[in-house]
Amino acid sequence: MHCWIMAASPISSSGPRVARTMLGQVVLPGEELLLPDSAGPGTEGSAEQTLRLGAVVRPRTRVVCGPGLRRCGDRLLVTKCGRLRHKEPSGGGSGGGGVYWVDSQQKRYVPVKGDHVIGIVTAKSGDLFKVDVGGSEPASLSYLAFEGATKRNRPNVQVGDLIYGQFVVANKDMEPEMVCIDSNGRANGMGVIGQDGLLFKVTLGLIRKLLAPDCEIIQEIGKLYPLEIVFGMNGRIWVKARTIQQTLILANVLEACEHMTTEQRKQIFSRLSES
Amino acid sequence: MEMEMELGTSTGAGSGTDADLSPRGSGCSLRHFACEQNLLSRPDGSASFLQGDTSVLVGVYGPAEVKVSKEIFNKATLEVILKPKIGLPGVAEKSRERLIRTTCEAVVLGTLHPRTSITVVLQIVSDAGSLLACCLNAACLALVDAGVPLRALFCGVTCALDLDGGLVLDPTAKQEKEARAILTFALDSTEQKLLMSTTKGLYSVAEFQQCLAAAQHASLHIFRFYRDSLQRRYSKS
């Protein structure tokens, strides 16, 4: 009979690993991460320790768990597959603080407070609109949440219209709520999206990539044709150029951007600008 | 986005523990497996998994809207639908659905998305033995692809005990038919703990433990395959 119980360690890649060394690498659900512990004196032998909440963590090294990570007791666990990312705290780079999150490629949107999204009005009921944003339930939008709207002066919103708005209430236990004004009561670009144009869906990862502060794709696309474009964090893009043909080209290029290398993209853009 | 890879566990180098697993003839190794993720455009997550000639295609929808009658106020409703290759689902499919659902419920963090539904639709493409294990593996990869929050990964391993006490991992349909007992385990990736087990036939307690130990060892190969294929998927973007 074979001996079936063998040492598991050589192949299993489980076991906690230091978060710092994993940055930019793919993490899988169930993995445990360690944070560098800057507590110092007592733990010289083991510089890295499992994250401990409460008394052991010094108030200065504040770690924020972003999407795809969760705390279970004193451990930091991965719940989604993707690349581990980290952002230093704004107050200056001290020890192990900052925000950690997992950059995953998912298609389903889950409402997050403060996100700007593109929704489709599905129903009008009294003083509320129901807006489909691609989440698990439609968001509600008050008719007073538009710039310049009063009880007398209702905004002109029809069923089927596209709305660019922001979430003010979004948590797992409540119905999400949208508004089309900022805290000063200004539209600030939000509201009903005009006629024509094309709405299409991409993955949430691509939207985040396009909305990154120094995204080259957007700058390159701006040089191609004059265009109007709206990005919703829920994976929806609305684009409008001068002609239908240009609009379709832009939509196809944006959709294809996700799986292109920088050189491939440059090639396509140069070919398009020639024609 | 697409990836296709064959990871022959029998020829895996570098682990040092493969010596006993190498000859497929003696039945102590897994068949070749392959997988592809995100191959369907409509579902939120999809995967196809191949184990030898057994193949299953899975689509995952969720967290999505839920029917009021099925709504659970403090966690997500998990639904599993198993579609046979031909004909209508029967008792065997319903039983498998249940086993897959209980396994998924053990790892999915449903409390993060209360009052939503997570639907897993499995389509059997071809059955050449160890079907339930293949369904479990495919379901896991599709859940990962959909970005559903998970406590851990899981995998399925089928063992068959033949008449003279020999143990066959990942049996083919023919080996299953000749077997005295068939045991299927679902194991998690963190500690290789048992999530679900289903058995058919006669076996002793010692044999059960032996099968479980073999499955736990085999699961490490499957999890390594998961890691390799997911890494490949994310290296493309």
Short mmCIF file of C-alpha atoms in Angstrom, two decimals:
data_model
loop_
_atom_site.label_atom_id
_atom_site.label_comp_id
_atom_site.label_asym_id
_atom_site.label_seq_id
_atom_site.Cartn_x
_atom_site.Cartn_y
_atom_site.Cartn_z
CA MET A 1 0.00 0.00 0.00
CA HIS A 2 1.22 3.43 -0.79
CA CYS A 3 1.76 5.90 1.92
CA TRP A 4 -0.83 8.51 1.18
CA ILE A 5 -0.19 10.99 3.90
CA MET A 6 2.67 13.02 2.60
CA ALA A 7 4.22 16.28 3.54
CA ALA A 8 1.92 18.96 2.24
CA SER A 9 4.30 21.86 2.49
CA PRO A 10 6.30 21.65 -0.76
CA ILE A 11 3.32 22.28 -3.02
CA SER A 12 0.86 24.15 -0.91
CA SER A 13 1.34 27.85 -1.22
CA SER A 14 -0.90 28.60 1.71
CA GLY A 15 0.40 30.11 4.88
CA PRO A 16 0.51 33.82 5.60
CA ARG A 17 2.71 35.99 3.45
CA VAL A 18 3.90 39.53 3.91
CA ALA A 19 1.59 41.99 2.19
CA ARG A 20 4.49 44.21 1.08
CA THR A 21 6.14 41.49 -0.92
CA MET A 22 2.86 40.56 -2.59
CA LEU A 23 2.07 43.99 -4.05
CA GLY A 24 1.11 43.78 -7.71
CA GLN A 25 0.92 40.00 -7.53
CA VAL A 26 -2.13 37.82 -7.90
CA VAL A 27 -3.77 36.82 -4.63
CA LEU A 28 -6.47 34.16 -4.29
CA PRO A 29 -9.44 33.92 -1.93
CA GLY A 30 -8.54 32.38 1.40
CA GLU A 31 -4.98 33.63 1.48
CA GLU A 32 -3.75 35.30 4.62
CA LEU A 33 -1.64 38.44 4.54
CA LEU A 34 0.78 39.81 7.07
CA LEU A 35 1.45 43.47 7.62
CA PRO A 36 4.81 44.78 8.73
CA ASP A 37 4.47 45.48 12.40
CA SER A 38 6.26 48.59 13.49
CA ALA A 39 5.74 47.89 17.17
CA GLY A 40 9.49 47.40 17.48
CA PRO A 41 11.09 46.39 20.76
CA GLY A 42 9.20 43.27 21.73
CA THR A 43 9.23 41.65 18.32
CA GLU A 44 12.74 41.99 17.01
CA GLY A 45 13.02 38.33 16.13
CA SER A 46 9.97 38.41 13.87
CA ALA A 47 9.67 41.73 12.17
CA GLU A 48 6.46 40.73 10.44
CA GLN A 49 3.45 39.85 12.48
CA THR A 50 -0.10 39.02 11.76
CA LEU A 51 -2.19 42.16 11.84
CA ARG A 52 -3.65 42.64 15.28
CA LEU A 53 -6.49 44.94 16.00
CA GLY A 54 -7.00 46.81 19.19
CA ALA A 55 -4.26 47.38 21.68
CA VAL A 56 -1.35 45.88 19.78
CA VAL A 57 -1.67 48.11 16.72
CA ARG A 58 -0.35 51.55 17.32
CA PRO A 59 -2.84 54.26 16.44
CA ARG A 60 -0.39 55.78 13.98
CA THR A 61 -0.21 52.81 11.60
CA ARG A 62 -3.76 52.79 10.36
CA VAL A 63 -4.48 50.11 7.80
CA VAL A 64 -7.59 50.33 5.67
CA CYS A 65 -9.05 47.17 4.13
CA GLY A 66 -10.31 47.91 0.62
CA PRO A 67 -12.41 45.75 -1.68
CA GLY A 68 -11.46 42.09 -1.79
CA LEU A 69 -10.00 42.00 1.72
CA ARG A 70 -11.57 41.36 5.08
CA ARG A 71 -10.56 41.19 8.67
CA CYS A 72 -11.31 38.09 10.64
CA GLY A 73 -10.30 38.48 14.25
CA ASP A 74 -6.71 39.64 14.04
CA ARG A 75 -6.05 38.39 10.52
CA LEU A 76 -6.23 39.99 7.08
CA LEU A 77 -7.85 37.63 4.58
CA VAL A 78 -8.31 37.79 0.82
CA THR A 79 -11.86 37.23 -0.51
CA LYS A 80 -11.42 37.99 -4.21
CA CYS A 81 -8.98 37.02 -6.88
CA GLY A 82 -6.90 39.79 -8.37
CA ARG A 83 -3.78 41.87 -8.00
CA LEU A 84 -2.97 43.24 -4.56
CA ARG A 85 -2.62 47.03 -4.54
CA HIS A 86 -1.47 49.44 -1.89
CA LYS A 87 -1.64 53.19 -1.40
CA GLU A 88 0.48 55.03 1.13
CA PRO A 89 -1.41 57.16 3.62
CA SER A 90 -1.73 60.77 2.54
CA GLY A 91 -0.07 62.02 5.70
CA GLY A 92 3.33 60.68 4.67
CA GLY A 93 4.73 57.18 4.26
CA SER A 94 5.08 55.65 7.67
CA GLY A 95 5.62 51.96 8.33
CA GLY A 96 2.75 49.70 7.47
CA GLY A 97 -0.17 52.08 7.12
CA GLY A 98 -2.22 52.94 4.08
CA VAL A 99 -4.90 51.29 2.03
CA TYR A 100 -4.71 47.75 0.72
CA TRP A 101 -7.15 46.40 -1.85
CA VAL A 102 -7.53 43.74 -4.52
CA ASP A 103 -7.87 44.86 -8.13
CA SER A 104 -10.20 42.26 -9.61
CA GLN A 105 -11.80 41.94 -13.03
CA GLN A 106 -15.45 41.53 -12.33
CA LYS A 107 -18.47 42.47 -14.37
CA ARG A 108 -21.19 42.84 -11.74
CA TYR A 109 -21.42 46.23 -10.08
CA VAL A 110 -22.08 46.66 -6.37
CA PRO A 111 -23.11 50.22 -5.43
CA VAL A 112 -20.57 52.21 -3.43
CA LYS A 113 -21.29 55.55 -1.78
CA GLY A 114 -19.84 58.45 -3.74
CA ASP A 115 -19.47 56.55 -7.03
CA HIS A 116 -20.54 58.30 -10.22
CA VAL A 117 -22.64 55.94 -12.35
CA ILE A 118 -24.77 55.88 -15.47
CA GLY A 119 -28.29 54.60 -14.84
CA ILE A 120 -31.37 53.96 -16.94
CA VAL A 121 -34.71 55.23 -15.66
CA THR A 122 -37.05 52.23 -15.45
CA ALA A 123 -40.06 53.67 -13.62
CA LYS A 124 -41.63 56.88 -12.39
CA SER A 125 -43.63 56.61 -9.18
CA GLY A 126 -44.84 59.75 -7.46
CA ASP A 127 -41.82 61.81 -6.55
CA LEU A 128 -39.26 59.04 -7.07
CA PHE A 129 -37.59 57.61 -10.14
CA LYS A 130 -36.33 54.04 -10.20
CA VAL A 131 -32.96 53.84 -11.89
CA ASP A 132 -31.28 50.65 -13.08
CA VAL A 133 -27.56 50.88 -12.34
CA GLY A 134 -26.65 47.23 -12.85
CA GLY A 135 -26.61 46.39 -9.14
CA SER A 136 -28.79 43.90 -7.33
CA GLU A 137 -31.69 46.33 -6.99
CA PRO A 138 -32.68 49.57 -8.73
CA ALA A 139 -31.56 52.83 -7.14
CA SER A 140 -34.05 55.52 -6.19
CA LEU A 141 -33.70 59.09 -7.40
CA SER A 142 -35.81 61.94 -6.06
CA TYR A 143 -37.16 64.49 -8.55
CA LEU A 144 -35.84 67.20 -6.23
CA ALA A 145 -32.27 65.93 -6.59
CA PHE A 146 -31.68 67.86 -9.83
CA GLU A 147 -30.16 71.29 -10.28
CA GLY A 148 -32.79 73.97 -10.07
CA ALA A 149 -35.62 71.54 -9.34
CA THR A 150 -38.42 72.65 -7.04
CA LYS A 151 -41.85 71.25 -6.23
CA ARG A 152 -43.27 73.51 -8.92
CA ASN A 153 -40.45 73.10 -11.41
CA ARG A 154 -40.09 69.36 -12.07
CA PRO A 155 -37.17 68.07 -14.11
CA ASN A 156 -38.04 66.57 -17.48
CA VAL A 157 -37.14 62.92 -16.99
CA GLN A 158 -38.81 60.14 -18.98
CA VAL A 159 -38.69 56.38 -18.58
CA GLY A 160 -35.77 55.11 -20.65
CA ASP A 161 -33.62 58.21 -20.17
CA LEU A 162 -29.98 57.89 -19.18
CA ILE A 163 -28.96 59.50 -15.92
CA TYR A 164 -25.44 60.37 -14.79
CA GLY A 165 -25.51 60.67 -11.03
CA GLN A 166 -23.80 59.95 -7.75
CA PHE A 167 -24.68 57.61 -4.89
CA VAL A 168 -25.45 59.28 -1.57
CA VAL A 169 -26.76 56.13 0.11
CA ALA A 170 -25.22 52.80 -0.79
CA ASN A 171 -24.84 50.01 1.69
CA LYS A 172 -25.65 46.35 1.67
CA ASP A 173 -28.77 46.64 3.82
CA MET A 174 -30.50 49.60 2.19
CA GLU A 175 -31.88 50.58 -1.16
CA PRO A 176 -29.25 52.66 -2.97
CA GLU A 177 -30.11 56.33 -3.48
CA MET A 178 -28.80 58.59 -6.22
CA VAL A 179 -28.65 62.35 -6.70
CA CYS A 180 -27.75 64.52 -9.66
CA ILE A 181 -26.42 67.47 -7.68
CA ASP A 182 -23.29 67.97 -5.59
CA SER A 183 -23.22 69.28 -2.05
CA ASN A 184 -23.53 72.86 -3.35
CA GLY A 185 -26.70 72.10 -5.27
CA ARG A 186 -24.89 72.34 -8.63
CA ALA A 187 -25.30 69.80 -11.42
CA ASN A 188 -21.54 69.61 -11.93
CA GLY A 189 -21.96 67.59 -15.11
CA MET A 190 -24.61 65.28 -13.66
CA GLY A 191 -28.20 64.94 -14.78
CA VAL A 192 -30.01 63.51 -17.79
CA ILE A 193 -27.65 62.53 -20.60
CA GLY A 194 -28.69 64.08 -23.91
CA GLN A 195 -30.13 62.48 -27.01
CA ASP A 196 -28.18 60.25 -29.42
CA GLY A 197 -24.86 58.78 -28.47
CA LEU A 198 -24.16 55.14 -27.65
CA LEU A 199 -24.20 53.32 -24.32
CA PHE A 200 -22.18 50.16 -23.92
CA LYS A 201 -20.86 48.01 -21.11
CA VAL A 202 -17.30 47.09 -20.23
CA THR A 203 -15.73 45.38 -17.22
CA LEU A 204 -15.34 47.35 -14.01
CA GLY A 205 -11.57 46.94 -14.19
CA LEU A 206 -11.41 48.76 -17.53
CA ILE A 207 -13.45 51.68 -16.17
CA ARG A 208 -11.07 52.04 -13.24
CA LYS A 209 -8.14 51.92 -15.64
CA LEU A 210 -9.66 54.61 -17.88
CA LEU A 211 -10.52 56.86 -14.95
CA ALA A 212 -7.04 56.68 -13.46
CA PRO A 213 -5.58 60.21 -13.19
CA ASP A 214 -2.86 59.75 -15.81
CA CYS A 215 -4.63 57.50 -18.29
CA GLU A 216 -3.01 57.67 -21.73
CA ILE A 217 -5.94 56.04 -23.50
CA ILE A 218 -8.25 58.96 -22.81
CA GLN A 219 -5.70 61.52 -23.97
CA GLU A 220 -5.05 59.57 -27.16
CA ILE A 221 -8.75 59.15 -27.86
CA GLY A 222 -9.30 62.87 -27.38
CA LYS A 223 -6.80 63.56 -30.17
CA LEU A 224 -8.58 61.18 -32.54
CA TYR A 225 -12.03 62.77 -32.91
CA PRO A 226 -13.91 65.49 -31.10
CA LEU A 227 -16.19 63.61 -28.72
CA GLU A 228 -18.40 63.66 -25.67
CA ILE A 229 -17.87 60.78 -23.27
CA VAL A 230 -19.28 59.73 -19.90
CA PHE A 231 -17.82 56.96 -17.73
CA GLY A 232 -19.93 55.29 -15.07
CA MET A 233 -18.18 53.34 -12.33
CA ASN A 234 -20.82 50.65 -12.92
CA GLY A 235 -19.09 49.63 -16.14
CA ARG A 236 -21.17 51.75 -18.52
CA ILE A 237 -19.70 54.13 -21.05
CA TRP A 238 -21.73 56.63 -23.07
CA VAL A 239 -19.99 58.12 -26.07
CA LYS A 240 -21.03 60.53 -28.78
CA ALA A 241 -18.97 61.80 -31.69
CA ARG A 242 -19.90 63.86 -34.76
CA THR A 243 -21.07 60.93 -36.87
CA ILE A 244 -22.48 57.53 -36.04
CA GLN A 245 -19.47 55.93 -37.70
CA GLN A 246 -17.03 57.77 -35.46
CA THR A 247 -19.11 56.90 -32.40
CA LEU A 248 -18.97 53.21 -33.29
CA ILE A 249 -15.23 53.33 -33.92
CA LEU A 250 -14.67 54.93 -30.53
CA ALA A 251 -16.85 52.36 -28.78
CA ASN A 252 -15.01 49.48 -30.44
CA VAL A 253 -11.60 50.94 -29.64
CA LEU A 254 -12.52 51.45 -25.99
CA GLU A 255 -13.88 47.92 -25.69
CA ALA A 256 -10.73 46.49 -27.24
CA CYS A 257 -8.41 48.55 -25.02
CA GLU A 258 -8.73 46.11 -22.14
CA HIS A 259 -6.69 43.37 -23.73
CA MET A 260 -4.20 45.39 -25.75
CA THR A 261 -0.63 46.19 -24.92
CA THR A 262 0.55 49.78 -25.18
CA GLU A 263 2.29 49.14 -28.53
CA GLN A 264 -0.76 47.46 -30.04
CA ARG A 265 -2.88 50.40 -28.95
CA LYS A 266 -0.45 52.97 -30.37
CA GLN A 267 -0.50 51.09 -33.70
CA ILE A 268 -4.28 51.12 -33.89
CA PHE A 269 -4.51 54.77 -32.95
CA SER A 270 -1.96 55.81 -35.57
CA ARG A 271 -3.81 53.77 -38.19
CA LEU A 272 -7.11 55.40 -37.24
CA SER A 273 -5.72 58.93 -37.31
CA GLU A 274 -4.36 58.33 -40.82
CA SER A 275 -7.65 57.19 -42.26
CA MET B 1 -8.95 36.59 -20.84
CA GLU B 2 -8.79 33.14 -22.26
CA MET B 3 -6.41 30.60 -21.10
CA GLU B 4 -5.96 27.04 -21.75
CA MET B 5 -3.44 24.98 -19.98
CA GLU B 6 -2.71 21.43 -19.35
CA LEU B 7 -1.06 20.63 -16.12
CA GLY B 8 -0.15 17.02 -16.04
CA THR B 9 0.16 16.28 -12.38
CA SER B 10 1.82 13.05 -13.33
CA THR B 11 4.69 14.90 -14.93
CA GLY B 12 4.87 17.80 -12.50
CA ALA B 13 8.45 18.48 -11.61
CA GLY B 14 9.94 20.07 -8.57
CA SER B 15 7.47 19.02 -5.94
CA GLY B 16 9.39 15.93 -5.01
CA THR B 17 6.29 14.07 -3.89
CA ASP B 18 5.08 13.02 -7.29
CA ALA B 19 6.99 9.79 -7.39
CA ASP B 20 4.14 7.78 -5.99
CA LEU B 21 1.62 9.55 -8.12
CA SER B 22 3.27 9.17 -11.47
CA PRO B 23 1.92 6.01 -13.07
CA ARG B 24 -1.62 6.66 -14.17
CA GLY B 25 -1.91 2.93 -14.81
CA SER B 26 -1.80 2.13 -11.12
CA GLY B 27 -4.59 4.63 -10.63
CA CYS B 28 -2.81 6.90 -8.20
CA SER B 29 -2.91 10.14 -10.13
CA LEU B 30 -5.32 12.62 -11.58
CA ARG B 31 -6.19 12.89 -15.22
CA HIS B 32 -5.07 15.94 -17.14
CA PHE B 33 -7.08 19.01 -16.43
CA ALA B 34 -7.67 22.23 -18.31
CA CYS B 35 -9.79 25.28 -17.75
CA GLU B 36 -10.92 28.47 -19.40
CA GLN B 37 -12.42 31.46 -17.60
CA ASN B 38 -14.60 34.32 -18.74
CA LEU B 39 -15.58 32.58 -21.96
CA LEU B 40 -19.24 33.62 -21.90
CA SER B 41 -20.19 37.26 -22.32
CA ARG B 42 -23.62 37.37 -20.68
CA PRO B 43 -23.02 35.88 -17.20
CA ASP B 44 -21.04 37.78 -14.57
CA GLY B 45 -18.59 34.95 -14.32
CA SER B 46 -18.05 31.79 -16.31
CA ALA B 47 -15.64 28.90 -16.54
CA SER B 48 -15.27 25.58 -18.25
CA PHE B 49 -13.34 22.80 -16.61
CA LEU B 50 -12.03 19.63 -18.19
CA GLN B 51 -10.85 16.55 -16.34
CA GLY B 52 -9.77 13.99 -18.85
CA ASP B 53 -12.82 13.68 -21.09
CA THR B 54 -15.25 15.04 -18.51
CA SER B 55 -16.19 18.61 -19.21
CA VAL B 56 -18.50 21.08 -17.49
CA LEU B 57 -19.43 24.66 -18.41
CA VAL B 58 -20.54 27.03 -15.66
CA GLY B 59 -22.07 30.49 -15.61
CA VAL B 60 -22.47 32.54 -12.42
CA TYR B 61 -24.89 35.43 -12.04
CA GLY B 62 -24.65 37.57 -8.99
CA PRO B 63 -25.08 39.35 -6.70
CA ALA B 64 -28.28 39.99 -8.63
CA GLU B 65 -31.92 40.75 -7.98
CA VAL B 66 -33.80 38.09 -6.03
CA LYS B 67 -37.40 36.96 -6.08
CA VAL B 68 -39.27 38.13 -2.99
CA SER B 69 -40.25 34.55 -2.16
CA LYS B 70 -36.60 33.47 -2.11
CA GLU B 71 -35.20 36.55 -0.40
CA ILE B 72 -33.18 35.97 2.77
CA PHE B 73 -32.89 39.12 4.83
CA ASN B 74 -29.39 38.60 6.17
CA LYS B 75 -27.56 36.77 3.42
CA ALA B 76 -27.44 36.01 -0.27
CA THR B 77 -29.66 33.28 -1.72
CA LEU B 78 -27.53 30.70 -3.46
CA GLU B 79 -29.11 28.80 -6.32
CA VAL B 80 -27.49 25.96 -8.22
CA ILE B 81 -28.94 24.62 -11.46
CA LEU B 82 -27.42 21.56 -13.08
CA LYS B 83 -28.36 20.95 -16.69
CA PRO B 84 -27.79 17.44 -18.04
CA LYS B 85 -26.35 16.95 -21.49
CA ILE B 86 -29.68 15.72 -22.87
CA GLY B 87 -33.18 15.61 -21.50
CA LEU B 88 -34.65 17.08 -18.37
CA PRO B 89 -32.94 17.14 -14.97
CA GLY B 90 -33.91 14.15 -12.86
CA VAL B 91 -33.41 13.03 -9.30
CA ALA B 92 -29.67 12.45 -9.78
CA GLU B 93 -29.18 16.02 -11.00
CA LYS B 94 -31.26 17.45 -8.15
CA SER B 95 -29.17 15.53 -5.64
CA ARG B 96 -25.94 16.79 -7.20
CA GLU B 97 -27.31 20.34 -7.25
CA ARG B 98 -27.88 20.09 -3.54
CA LEU B 99 -24.38 18.81 -2.88
CA ILE B 100 -22.84 21.59 -4.94
CA ARG B 101 -25.05 24.18 -3.25
CA THR B 102 -24.09 23.13 0.27
CA THR B 103 -20.42 23.21 -0.72
CA CYS B 104 -20.74 26.68 -2.23
CA GLU B 105 -22.69 27.92 0.79
CA ALA B 106 -19.79 26.87 3.00
CA VAL B 107 -17.32 29.13 1.19
CA VAL B 108 -19.36 32.02 -0.24
CA LEU B 109 -19.50 35.03 2.09
CA GLY B 110 -23.21 35.55 1.57
CA THR B 111 -23.60 37.99 4.43
CA LEU B 112 -21.73 40.64 2.43
CA HIS B 113 -24.60 40.78 -0.08
CA PRO B 114 -27.88 40.32 1.80
CA ARG B 115 -31.15 40.17 -0.16
CA THR B 116 -29.45 39.23 -3.39
CA SER B 117 -29.22 36.04 -5.36
CA ILE B 118 -26.16 34.23 -6.59
CA THR B 119 -27.08 31.75 -9.31
CA VAL B 120 -24.71 29.05 -10.50
CA VAL B 121 -25.76 27.31 -13.70
CA LEU B 122 -23.81 24.20 -14.63
CA GLN B 123 -24.07 22.59 -18.05
CA ILE B 124 -22.66 19.10 -18.45
CA VAL B 125 -20.79 18.98 -21.73
CA SER B 126 -19.49 15.43 -21.48
CA ASP B 127 -19.45 12.89 -18.70
CA ALA B 128 -16.52 10.48 -18.60
CA GLY B 129 -16.36 9.82 -14.88
CA SER B 130 -15.81 11.97 -11.74
CA LEU B 131 -18.58 14.28 -12.86
CA LEU B 132 -19.39 15.77 -9.47
CA ALA B 133 -15.74 16.60 -8.81
CA CYS B 134 -15.51 18.32 -12.16
CA CYS B 135 -18.72 20.27 -11.45
CA LEU B 136 -17.28 21.47 -8.14
CA ASN B 137 -14.01 22.58 -9.72
CA ALA B 138 -15.79 24.41 -12.52
CA ALA B 139 -18.19 26.08 -10.06
CA CYS B 140 -15.28 27.31 -7.94
CA LEU B 141 -13.46 28.89 -10.87
CA ALA B 142 -16.66 30.51 -12.13
CA LEU B 143 -17.37 31.99 -8.68
CA VAL B 144 -13.84 33.37 -8.58
CA ASP B 145 -14.30 34.81 -12.06
CA ALA B 146 -17.56 36.49 -11.04
CA GLY B 147 -15.79 38.16 -8.12
CA VAL B 148 -18.12 36.67 -5.52
CA PRO B 149 -16.46 37.09 -2.11
CA LEU B 150 -15.20 33.70 -0.93
CA ARG B 151 -13.87 32.45 2.37
CA ALA B 152 -11.54 30.07 0.53
CA LEU B 153 -11.27 28.19 -2.73
CA PHE B 154 -12.59 24.67 -2.96
CA CYS B 155 -12.12 21.67 -5.18
CA GLY B 156 -13.70 18.29 -5.71
CA VAL B 157 -11.87 14.96 -5.81
CA THR B 158 -13.40 11.57 -6.57
CA CYS B 159 -11.88 8.32 -5.36
CA ALA B 160 -12.91 4.83 -6.39
CA LEU B 161 -12.15 1.64 -4.49
CA ASP B 162 -11.93 -1.44 -6.66
CA LEU B 163 -12.68 -5.01 -5.66
CA ASP B 164 -9.19 -5.89 -4.43
CA GLY B 165 -8.88 -2.77 -2.29
CA GLY B 166 -6.95 -0.63 -4.76
CA LEU B 167 -7.55 3.10 -4.77
CA VAL B 168 -8.16 5.05 -7.97
CA LEU B 169 -8.19 8.83 -7.93
CA ASP B 170 -10.27 10.71 -10.47
CA PRO B 171 -11.75 7.53 -12.02
CA THR B 172 -13.03 7.30 -15.56
CA ALA B 173 -16.58 6.14 -16.26
CA LYS B 174 -15.35 2.60 -16.81
CA GLN B 175 -13.41 2.55 -13.56
CA GLU B 176 -16.44 3.95 -11.76
CA LYS B 177 -18.60 1.13 -13.09
CA GLU B 178 -16.15 -1.54 -11.95
CA ALA B 179 -15.59 0.05 -8.57
CA ARG B 180 -16.82 -1.33 -5.25
CA ALA B 181 -17.24 2.12 -3.78
CA ILE B 182 -17.03 5.70 -5.05
CA LEU B 183 -16.27 8.57 -2.70
CA THR B 184 -16.36 12.25 -3.64
CA PHE B 185 -14.91 14.94 -1.39
CA ALA B 186 -15.01 18.71 -1.51
CA LEU B 187 -12.01 20.31 0.18
CA ASP B 188 -11.12 23.90 0.97
CA SER B 189 -7.85 25.55 0.03
CA THR B 190 -6.75 26.94 3.38
CA GLU B 191 -6.40 23.78 5.43
CA GLN B 192 -7.62 21.10 3.02
CA LYS B 193 -10.54 20.56 5.36
CA LEU B 194 -13.56 18.56 4.29
CA LEU B 195 -16.51 20.65 3.11
CA MET B 196 -18.70 17.90 1.69
CA SER B 197 -18.49 14.20 1.12
CA THR B 198 -20.76 11.81 -0.71
CA THR B 199 -20.23 8.10 -1.04
CA LYS B 200 -21.71 5.12 -2.81
CA GLY B 201 -20.91 1.48 -2.13
CA LEU B 202 -19.27 -0.52 0.62
CA TYR B 203 -16.08 0.52 2.38
CA SER B 204 -14.51 0.44 5.82
CA VAL B 205 -13.70 3.40 8.05
CA ALA B 206 -9.99 2.88 7.42
CA GLU B 207 -10.57 2.95 3.68
CA PHE B 208 -12.56 6.15 4.00
CA GLN B 209 -9.69 7.80 5.87
CA GLN B 210 -7.26 6.51 3.26
CA CYS B 211 -9.37 8.00 0.45
CA LEU B 212 -9.68 11.29 2.27
CA ALA B 213 -5.92 11.51 2.75
CA ALA B 214 -5.39 10.74 -0.92
CA ALA B 215 -7.95 13.36 -1.91
CA GLN B 216 -6.32 15.93 0.34
CA HIS B 217 -2.99 15.28 -1.33
CA ALA B 218 -4.53 15.47 -4.79
CA SER B 219 -6.31 18.70 -3.89
CA LEU B 220 -2.95 20.43 -3.47
CA HIS B 221 -2.27 19.76 -7.14
CA ILE B 222 -5.65 21.12 -8.12
CA PHE B 223 -5.14 24.27 -6.06
CA ARG B 224 -1.74 24.75 -7.64
CA PHE B 225 -3.42 24.45 -11.02
CA TYR B 226 -5.99 27.07 -9.96
CA ARG B 227 -3.19 29.41 -8.95
CA ASP B 228 -1.30 28.92 -12.21
CA SER B 229 -4.35 29.47 -14.37
CA LEU B 230 -5.57 32.51 -12.43
CA GLN B 231 -2.09 34.01 -12.54
CA ARG B 232 -2.04 33.50 -16.28
CA ARG B 233 -5.41 35.20 -16.61
CA TYR B 234 -4.30 38.25 -14.67
CA SER B 235 -0.91 38.49 -16.36
CA LYS B 236 -2.64 39.33 -19.65
CA SER B 237 -4.06 42.62 -18.50
#
